[in-house]
Coordinates of C-alpha atoms in Angstrom, one line a residue:
M1 CA 98.6 124.2 127.3
N2 CA 101.5 125.3 126.7
V3 CA 102.0 128.7 128.5
V4 CA 103.7 131.9 126.5
T5 CA 106.4 133.2 129.1
E6 CA 107.9 136.5 128.9
P7 CA 111.5 136.7 130.7
T8 CA 111.0 138.0 133.8
N9 CA 115.0 137.6 136.1
S10 CA 117.6 138.5 135.6
T11 CA 118.7 135.3 134.4
S12 CA 116.5 135.3 130.9
R13 CA 117.2 138.8 130.5
S14 CA 121.5 137.6 130.3
D15 CA 120.4 134.7 127.7
E16 CA 118.6 137.5 125.9
A17 CA 121.8 139.5 125.7
A18 CA 124.3 136.3 124.8
F19 CA 121.7 135.8 121.7
H20 CA 122.5 139.3 121.1
Q21 CA 125.4 139.7 120.7
R22 CA 126.2 136.2 119.7
A23 CA 124.3 137.9 116.5
L24 CA 126.6 140.1 116.2
D25 CA 129.4 138.0 116.1
R26 CA 128.2 136.2 113.4
D27 CA 127.9 132.4 116.0
L28 CA 124.3 131.1 115.4
T29 CA 124.3 128.8 113.6
I30 CA 121.3 128.4 111.1
A31 CA 118.9 127.0 109.0
V32 CA 116.4 127.7 106.1
V33 CA 114.3 125.0 105.2
G34 CA 112.8 125.1 101.8
L35 CA 115.3 126.5 99.3
G36 CA 113.2 128.1 96.8
Y37 CA 112.7 132.1 95.2
T38 CA 112.7 133.0 99.0
G39 CA 114.6 130.2 101.2
L40 CA 117.5 130.7 98.8
P41 CA 117.9 134.7 98.9
L42 CA 117.9 134.4 102.4
A43 CA 119.8 131.2 102.9
H44 CA 122.7 133.6 101.0
A45 CA 122.1 136.3 103.2
F46 CA 123.0 134.8 106.5
A47 CA 125.9 133.5 104.6
A48 CA 127.4 136.0 102.7
T49 CA 127.2 138.4 106.4
G50 CA 129.0 135.2 108.3
F51 CA 127.6 132.7 109.9
T52 CA 126.9 129.1 108.7
V53 CA 123.8 127.9 106.9
H54 CA 122.5 125.1 106.5
G55 CA 119.8 125.3 103.1
V56 CA 116.8 121.9 103.3
D57 CA 114.8 120.8 101.2
I58 CA 113.4 118.1 99.8
D59 CA 114.1 118.5 96.2
D60 CA 117.3 116.3 95.6
A61 CA 117.9 118.4 91.9
K62 CA 118.5 121.5 93.6
V63 CA 120.3 119.9 96.1
Q64 CA 123.0 118.3 94.0
Q65 CA 123.0 122.2 91.6
L66 CA 123.6 123.6 94.3
R67 CA 126.1 121.1 95.6
R68 CA 127.7 121.6 91.8
G69 CA 127.8 125.6 92.4
R70 CA 124.8 127.0 90.1
S71 CA 122.0 128.7 90.5
Y72 CA 118.4 127.9 89.1
L73 CA 117.5 131.3 90.4
P74 CA 117.8 134.8 88.4
D75 CA 118.5 137.2 91.4
I76 CA 121.9 133.8 93.0
S77 CA 124.2 134.5 91.0
D78 CA 127.1 130.9 89.9
E79 CA 129.5 133.1 92.1
Q80 CA 127.4 134.1 94.4
L81 CA 126.8 130.5 96.1
R82 CA 130.6 129.5 95.0
A83 CA 132.1 132.5 97.2
V84 CA 130.0 131.2 100.6
A85 CA 130.6 127.0 99.2
D86 CA 132.4 127.2 102.8
R87 CA 129.6 128.4 104.7
L88 CA 126.3 127.0 102.8
H89 CA 125.7 123.6 103.5
L90 CA 123.0 121.4 101.6
A91 CA 120.9 118.6 102.7
L92 CA 117.5 117.5 101.9
D93 CA 116.9 116.2 105.5
A94 CA 116.3 118.3 108.5
R95 CA 117.8 115.1 110.5
D96 CA 121.3 115.5 108.4
V97 CA 121.7 119.5 110.1
G98 CA 121.7 118.4 113.7
S99 CA 120.5 121.3 116.3
A100 CA 120.4 124.9 114.9
D101 CA 120.1 128.0 116.7
V102 CA 117.7 129.7 114.1
V103 CA 114.9 128.3 111.9
M104 CA 113.2 130.4 109.0
V105 CA 110.9 128.4 107.3
S106 CA 110.2 129.1 104.1
V107 CA 108.3 127.1 101.6
P108 CA 105.5 127.5 98.9
T109 CA 102.0 128.1 101.4
P110 CA 99.6 127.7 97.1
V111 CA 96.0 127.3 97.6
T112 CA 93.8 123.2 96.8
T113 CA 91.8 122.9 93.5
D114 CA 89.2 124.6 95.5
E115 CA 91.3 128.1 96.2
Q116 CA 91.7 127.1 100.7
P117 CA 94.9 126.8 101.6
D118 CA 96.8 124.1 101.2
L119 CA 99.4 124.3 104.1
T120 CA 101.0 120.6 103.2
F121 CA 104.1 122.5 103.4
V122 CA 104.5 123.9 106.4
D123 CA 103.3 121.7 107.5
S124 CA 105.5 118.6 106.6
A125 CA 108.0 121.1 107.2
F126 CA 107.5 122.3 111.2
A127 CA 107.2 118.2 112.0
S128 CA 110.6 118.0 110.9
L129 CA 111.9 120.9 112.9
T130 CA 111.6 118.7 116.1
P131 CA 115.6 117.1 115.2
M132 CA 117.4 121.1 115.1
V133 CA 114.9 122.4 118.1
G134 CA 117.0 122.7 121.0
P135 CA 116.7 125.9 124.2
G136 CA 116.5 129.0 123.2
T137 CA 115.9 127.8 119.3
V138 CA 113.7 130.6 117.4
V139 CA 111.9 129.6 114.3
V140 CA 110.7 132.3 112.3
L141 CA 108.2 131.0 109.9
Q142 CA 109.0 133.1 106.2
S143 CA 105.9 131.4 104.2
T144 CA 102.6 133.8 103.6
V145 CA 99.5 131.9 106.0
P146 CA 96.9 132.5 107.5
P147 CA 96.3 134.6 110.1
G148 CA 97.4 132.4 113.9
T149 CA 98.6 129.9 111.6
T150 CA 102.1 130.5 112.8
R151 CA 100.6 130.5 117.2
R152 CA 99.1 127.4 115.8
W153 CA 102.4 125.5 115.3
A154 CA 104.5 127.0 118.1
Q155 CA 102.1 126.1 120.0
R156 CA 102.7 122.4 119.0
L157 CA 106.2 122.6 118.9
S158 CA 106.3 124.0 122.0
A159 CA 104.3 121.0 123.1
E160 CA 106.5 118.3 120.8
T161 CA 109.7 119.5 122.2
G162 CA 109.1 120.0 126.5
L163 CA 110.0 123.6 126.2
T164 CA 108.2 126.1 127.1
L165 CA 107.6 129.4 124.3
G166 CA 109.1 132.6 125.3
R167 CA 111.6 131.0 127.4
D168 CA 113.8 128.3 125.6
L169 CA 112.3 127.4 122.2
F170 CA 110.9 132.0 120.3
V171 CA 108.3 131.0 117.7
A172 CA 107.5 134.4 115.0
C173 CA 106.7 135.0 111.9
A174 CA 108.3 137.1 109.1
P175 CA 106.0 136.9 105.7
E176 CA 109.0 137.3 102.7
R177 CA 109.2 140.1 100.4
V178 CA 111.6 138.6 97.7
N179 CA 110.4 140.7 94.6
P180 CA 112.4 138.0 92.6
A181 CA 113.9 139.5 89.1
N182 CA 113.9 142.8 90.6
Q183 CA 115.3 145.1 88.9
D184 CA 114.6 148.7 90.8
G185 CA 117.1 148.2 93.7
W186 CA 115.6 146.1 95.4
T187 CA 117.7 144.1 98.3
I188 CA 117.2 141.6 101.5
T189 CA 119.2 143.8 102.9
N190 CA 117.4 147.3 101.7
T191 CA 114.0 146.1 102.0
P192 CA 112.6 146.3 104.5
R193 CA 110.7 143.4 107.1
V194 CA 108.2 143.3 109.9
V195 CA 108.2 140.7 112.5
G196 CA 106.1 139.4 115.5
G197 CA 106.2 137.1 117.1
V198 CA 103.9 134.4 119.7
S199 CA 105.3 137.6 122.8
A200 CA 107.2 139.5 122.9
A201 CA 110.4 137.8 123.7
C202 CA 110.2 135.4 120.5
T203 CA 109.9 139.4 119.0
R204 CA 113.2 140.1 120.1
R205 CA 115.1 136.7 119.3
A206 CA 113.2 136.2 116.1
A207 CA 113.7 140.6 115.5
T208 CA 118.2 140.4 116.2
V209 CA 118.1 137.3 113.8
L210 CA 117.4 139.6 111.4
T211 CA 118.2 143.1 111.7
S212 CA 122.3 140.5 111.3
I213 CA 120.8 141.0 107.2
S214 CA 118.1 143.4 107.0
M215 CA 118.5 147.6 107.1
E216 CA 115.6 147.7 108.8
V217 CA 112.9 145.4 110.6
T218 CA 110.0 147.3 113.1
Q219 CA 108.9 144.7 115.4
L220 CA 105.0 143.6 115.6
S221 CA 102.7 143.2 118.5
D222 CA 101.6 138.9 117.5
A223 CA 102.4 136.6 115.2
T224 CA 99.3 137.0 114.3
V225 CA 99.4 140.8 113.1
A226 CA 103.2 140.0 111.0
E227 CA 100.2 137.0 109.1
M228 CA 98.1 139.7 108.0
S229 CA 99.7 142.2 106.9
K230 CA 101.2 140.4 104.6
L231 CA 98.0 138.8 103.4
L232 CA 97.1 143.2 103.1
E233 CA 100.0 143.7 100.9
N234 CA 99.7 141.5 98.4
S235 CA 95.5 142.0 98.6
A236 CA 95.3 145.5 98.0
R237 CA 97.7 145.0 95.2
L238 CA 95.0 142.0 93.6
V239 CA 92.0 145.3 94.5
N240 CA 94.6 147.7 92.3
I241 CA 94.8 145.8 89.7
S242 CA 91.9 144.5 88.9
F243 CA 90.7 148.2 89.4
S244 CA 93.2 149.2 85.9
N245 CA 92.6 146.0 84.3
E246 CA 88.4 147.0 84.2
I247 CA 89.2 150.9 83.8
S248 CA 92.0 149.8 80.8
D249 CA 88.1 148.1 79.3
L250 CA 86.3 151.2 79.5
C251 CA 89.6 153.6 77.9
H252 CA 89.4 150.5 75.7
K253 CA 85.4 151.3 74.8
L254 CA 85.7 154.6 74.8
G255 CA 88.8 154.6 72.2
V256 CA 91.5 156.7 75.4
P257 CA 95.4 155.6 75.7
V258 CA 95.1 154.1 79.1
D259 CA 98.3 154.4 80.2
E260 CA 98.4 158.4 78.2
V261 CA 95.3 158.7 81.7
I262 CA 97.2 156.1 84.4
R263 CA 100.3 158.3 83.9
A264 CA 98.7 161.8 84.0
A265 CA 97.1 160.4 87.3
A266 CA 100.1 159.2 88.4
T267 CA 101.2 163.4 88.2
K268 CA 99.1 163.8 91.1
P269 CA 102.7 163.5 94.7
F270 CA 99.7 161.8 97.0
G271 CA 96.6 159.1 97.9
Y272 CA 97.1 157.6 93.9
L273 CA 99.3 155.0 93.3
P274 CA 100.1 153.7 90.0
H275 CA 98.9 150.3 88.2
W276 CA 99.1 148.6 85.5
P277 CA 96.2 146.9 83.1
G278 CA 97.3 143.1 82.2
P279 CA 96.8 139.5 81.0
G280 CA 96.0 138.1 84.8
I281 CA 98.4 138.2 87.5
G282 CA 100.7 134.9 88.6
G283 CA 102.3 134.0 91.2
E284 CA 102.0 132.2 94.1
C285 CA 101.8 135.9 95.9
I286 CA 99.3 138.3 94.5
P287 CA 96.8 135.1 93.3
V288 CA 96.9 133.0 96.3
D289 CA 97.2 135.1 99.4
P290 CA 93.9 137.1 98.9
L291 CA 92.1 133.4 99.3
F292 CA 94.3 133.1 102.5
L293 CA 91.9 136.3 103.5
I294 CA 88.5 134.7 101.7
T295 CA 88.9 132.0 103.7
E296 CA 88.5 133.4 107.0
A297 CA 86.5 136.7 106.5
G298 CA 84.3 133.1 105.8
R299 CA 85.0 131.2 109.1
Q300 CA 84.4 134.5 110.7
D301 CA 80.9 135.8 109.3
V302 CA 83.0 138.5 107.6
P303 CA 81.6 139.7 103.8
M304 CA 84.8 140.8 101.7
P305 CA 82.9 141.7 97.9
I306 CA 85.7 144.0 96.8
T307 CA 88.2 141.3 97.9
E308 CA 85.8 138.5 96.6
A309 CA 85.6 140.8 93.1
A310 CA 88.9 141.1 92.6
H311 CA 89.8 137.9 92.5
R312 CA 86.7 137.2 90.2
Q313 CA 88.0 139.8 87.6
A314 CA 91.6 138.7 87.5
S315 CA 90.5 135.1 87.7
A316 CA 88.8 136.0 84.4
R317 CA 91.4 138.5 82.9
P318 CA 93.9 135.4 80.7
L319 CA 90.0 134.5 79.1
K320 CA 89.6 138.1 78.0
V321 CA 93.0 138.3 76.7
A322 CA 91.8 134.8 74.0
A323 CA 88.5 136.4 73.3
R324 CA 89.8 139.8 72.4
V325 CA 92.4 137.9 70.1
A326 CA 88.9 135.7 68.5
E327 CA 87.7 138.9 68.2
M328 CA 89.9 140.7 66.3
L329 CA 90.3 137.5 63.4
A330 CA 87.8 137.9 63.2
R331 CA 87.7 141.3 62.1
A332 CA 90.5 140.5 60.3
G333 CA 88.2 138.0 58.3
T334 CA 89.8 134.8 59.3
P335 CA 88.1 132.1 61.6
I336 CA 89.3 131.7 64.6
E337 CA 89.3 127.2 63.5
I338 CA 92.5 127.8 61.7
S339 CA 94.0 130.7 62.8
R340 CA 97.6 130.5 63.6
V341 CA 98.2 132.3 66.8
L342 CA 102.3 132.5 68.2
V343 CA 102.5 134.2 71.9
L344 CA 105.5 136.0 73.1
G345 CA 106.9 135.0 76.8
V346 CA 105.0 132.5 79.2
T347 CA 106.6 133.5 82.8
Y348 CA 103.7 135.1 85.7
K349 CA 106.6 137.9 85.4
P350 CA 110.0 139.0 83.2
N351 CA 113.0 137.7 83.2
V352 CA 112.5 134.3 85.3
P353 CA 112.0 130.5 84.2
D354 CA 108.6 131.2 86.9
L355 CA 105.5 129.6 85.6
R356 CA 102.7 129.1 88.6
N357 CA 99.6 130.9 87.8
A358 CA 100.5 132.3 84.5
P359 CA 97.8 133.9 82.8
A360 CA 99.8 131.9 79.6
L361 CA 98.6 128.7 80.4
T362 CA 95.3 129.7 80.6
V363 CA 95.8 131.8 77.0
I364 CA 96.4 129.2 75.1
G365 CA 94.9 126.8 76.8
R366 CA 91.6 128.5 75.3
L367 CA 93.1 128.9 72.1
L368 CA 93.8 125.9 71.3
A369 CA 90.0 125.0 73.4
N370 CA 88.9 127.2 70.5
G371 CA 91.1 125.3 67.5
A372 CA 94.3 127.9 67.7
T373 CA 97.1 126.5 65.9
V374 CA 99.2 129.2 69.3
D375 CA 102.9 128.2 69.0
Y376 CA 104.8 129.8 71.8
C377 CA 108.3 132.1 72.1
D378 CA 109.9 132.3 76.1
P379 CA 113.4 132.3 75.8
W380 CA 112.9 130.9 79.8
V381 CA 110.7 128.2 79.5
A382 CA 111.6 125.2 76.6
E383 CA 108.7 122.9 76.7
L384 CA 105.6 124.0 78.3
D385 CA 102.8 120.9 78.6
V386 CA 99.0 122.8 78.6
D387 CA 96.4 120.0 79.4
G388 CA 98.2 117.3 77.9
T389 CA 99.3 119.8 74.8
V390 CA 103.3 119.4 74.5
L391 CA 104.1 123.1 72.7
Y392 CA 108.0 123.7 71.8
S393 CA 109.5 127.2 72.6
L394 CA 110.0 128.8 68.7
D395 CA 114.2 130.5 68.4
V396 CA 112.7 134.3 68.9
R397 CA 116.3 134.8 66.2
K398 CA 114.6 132.4 63.7
L399 CA 110.4 133.5 63.5
L400 CA 109.2 133.9 60.9
L401 CA 106.0 136.1 62.3
D402 CA 104.2 137.4 59.5
E403 CA 103.5 133.8 58.9
Y404 CA 100.7 134.0 62.1
D405 CA 97.3 134.9 61.9
C406 CA 98.0 136.7 65.4
V407 CA 100.9 137.7 67.5
V408 CA 100.5 138.0 71.9
L409 CA 102.9 139.8 73.5
V410 CA 101.9 139.0 77.0
T411 CA 105.8 139.2 79.1
P412 CA 107.9 141.0 77.9
H413 CA 111.1 138.8 78.6
E414 CA 114.2 141.8 77.8
A415 CA 116.2 138.9 75.7
L416 CA 112.9 139.7 73.5
D417 CA 113.5 144.1 73.7
G418 CA 114.7 144.8 69.4
T419 CA 114.3 140.8 68.5
I420 CA 110.3 141.4 67.3
G421 CA 109.1 143.5 64.2
W422 CA 106.8 144.2 65.5
Q423 CA 105.0 145.8 61.5
Q424 CA 105.7 142.0 59.8
C425 CA 102.5 140.9 62.6
R426 CA 100.0 141.1 60.7
L427 CA 97.8 141.5 63.7
V428 CA 99.5 142.0 68.0
L429 CA 97.6 141.9 70.5
D430 CA 99.6 143.9 73.3
T431 CA 98.7 143.6 76.7
V432 CA 101.6 144.3 78.2
H433 CA 101.4 147.5 76.4
R434 CA 104.7 147.1 75.7
V435 CA 104.9 147.2 71.2
P436 CA 104.7 151.3 69.8
P437 CA 100.7 151.6 68.3
A438 CA 100.0 151.0 65.2
P439 CA 97.8 150.3 62.8
N440 CA 98.1 146.3 63.0
V441 CA 98.7 146.8 66.6
E442 CA 95.9 146.4 69.7
R443 CA 96.4 147.2 73.1
L444 CA 94.0 144.7 76.0

């Protein structure tokens, strides 16, 4: 078994200082494995700062699009890509990169159909690293993973390469903190980062790399602490959002405006962080990361009833949207079996073309299963396959709103703002509390 070794002699300290200076001089070659929502912004940030960067992704369509200077993400423009074209090199295979001083792994970590962590992409990424790893290489895992994953892969990589962890191979975890299409000014540069390595030397080397592109980097005691911190961040959001959904349901029964209740509570300057109810949660963070916690807790025989209940509530939320539509239609005297329903916005969040775990898919699927005729309008998604039924997005400029028995606002894209005449609708279900109050409008 490979032992994690700390630098104790003057040569090791000299090597660390030399690495730090090379980072300052932008003299490190950096490989980013995985060019999705977190990997591409990371690769761009390093290239924009002056490093030579190799981006690796197995998706040929993505790589070819990037080679043409075309971005597929809202956070990276074509102009930004062209500005770093001489420093950002693209490949489909890690073997085409050669050795790298730093390897950043940023691949998806979904769950299986039975809600277990699916580490297929991480396993594949680490298995491909050997050609890029040599003496002194720093490997940083950005993907969200169950606790202990970084250390297990670090030991395996050490065994495969013959390099000693903490002496000539440095492995750490620095969980991504990317909010696609955010409008609050948070970027890779000003978003604080945390990093923990499988040894103190690993932590320091990885922190040196991250400090090159991030204004604030907190060094943690261990890679498992870093892994757990990411799971805590998103699980806390799950619990709070699920609780806000419950408060919203109670306020609906009481005839109390929940948004006013939340704003009132938020006037307290300490001890309360507002979370807003909605149609469900999407993406690959909040719906997924808590399941990593729950799985590990089961292995450790530690009950997590709050997290489990929050997951069940959030998973069932889109079904509640469909049920509310049926209730509204029934009160209006229109059986759902003969109804026409329009869903506005289907991506999991505004202004991104991302359908991962999008609540709208479940909403549409249940409405179709109940016999409704469903159309949708989403400027980011031209075509949708829901349980084998193919739908095509309607042009927002040509919507005939009065032809629908109910219009459901699920994802409030900017492109929809000011273009929807809510007063023309027979019934409106506002799942995100964006539509002005009116007799024909109900809020979830």
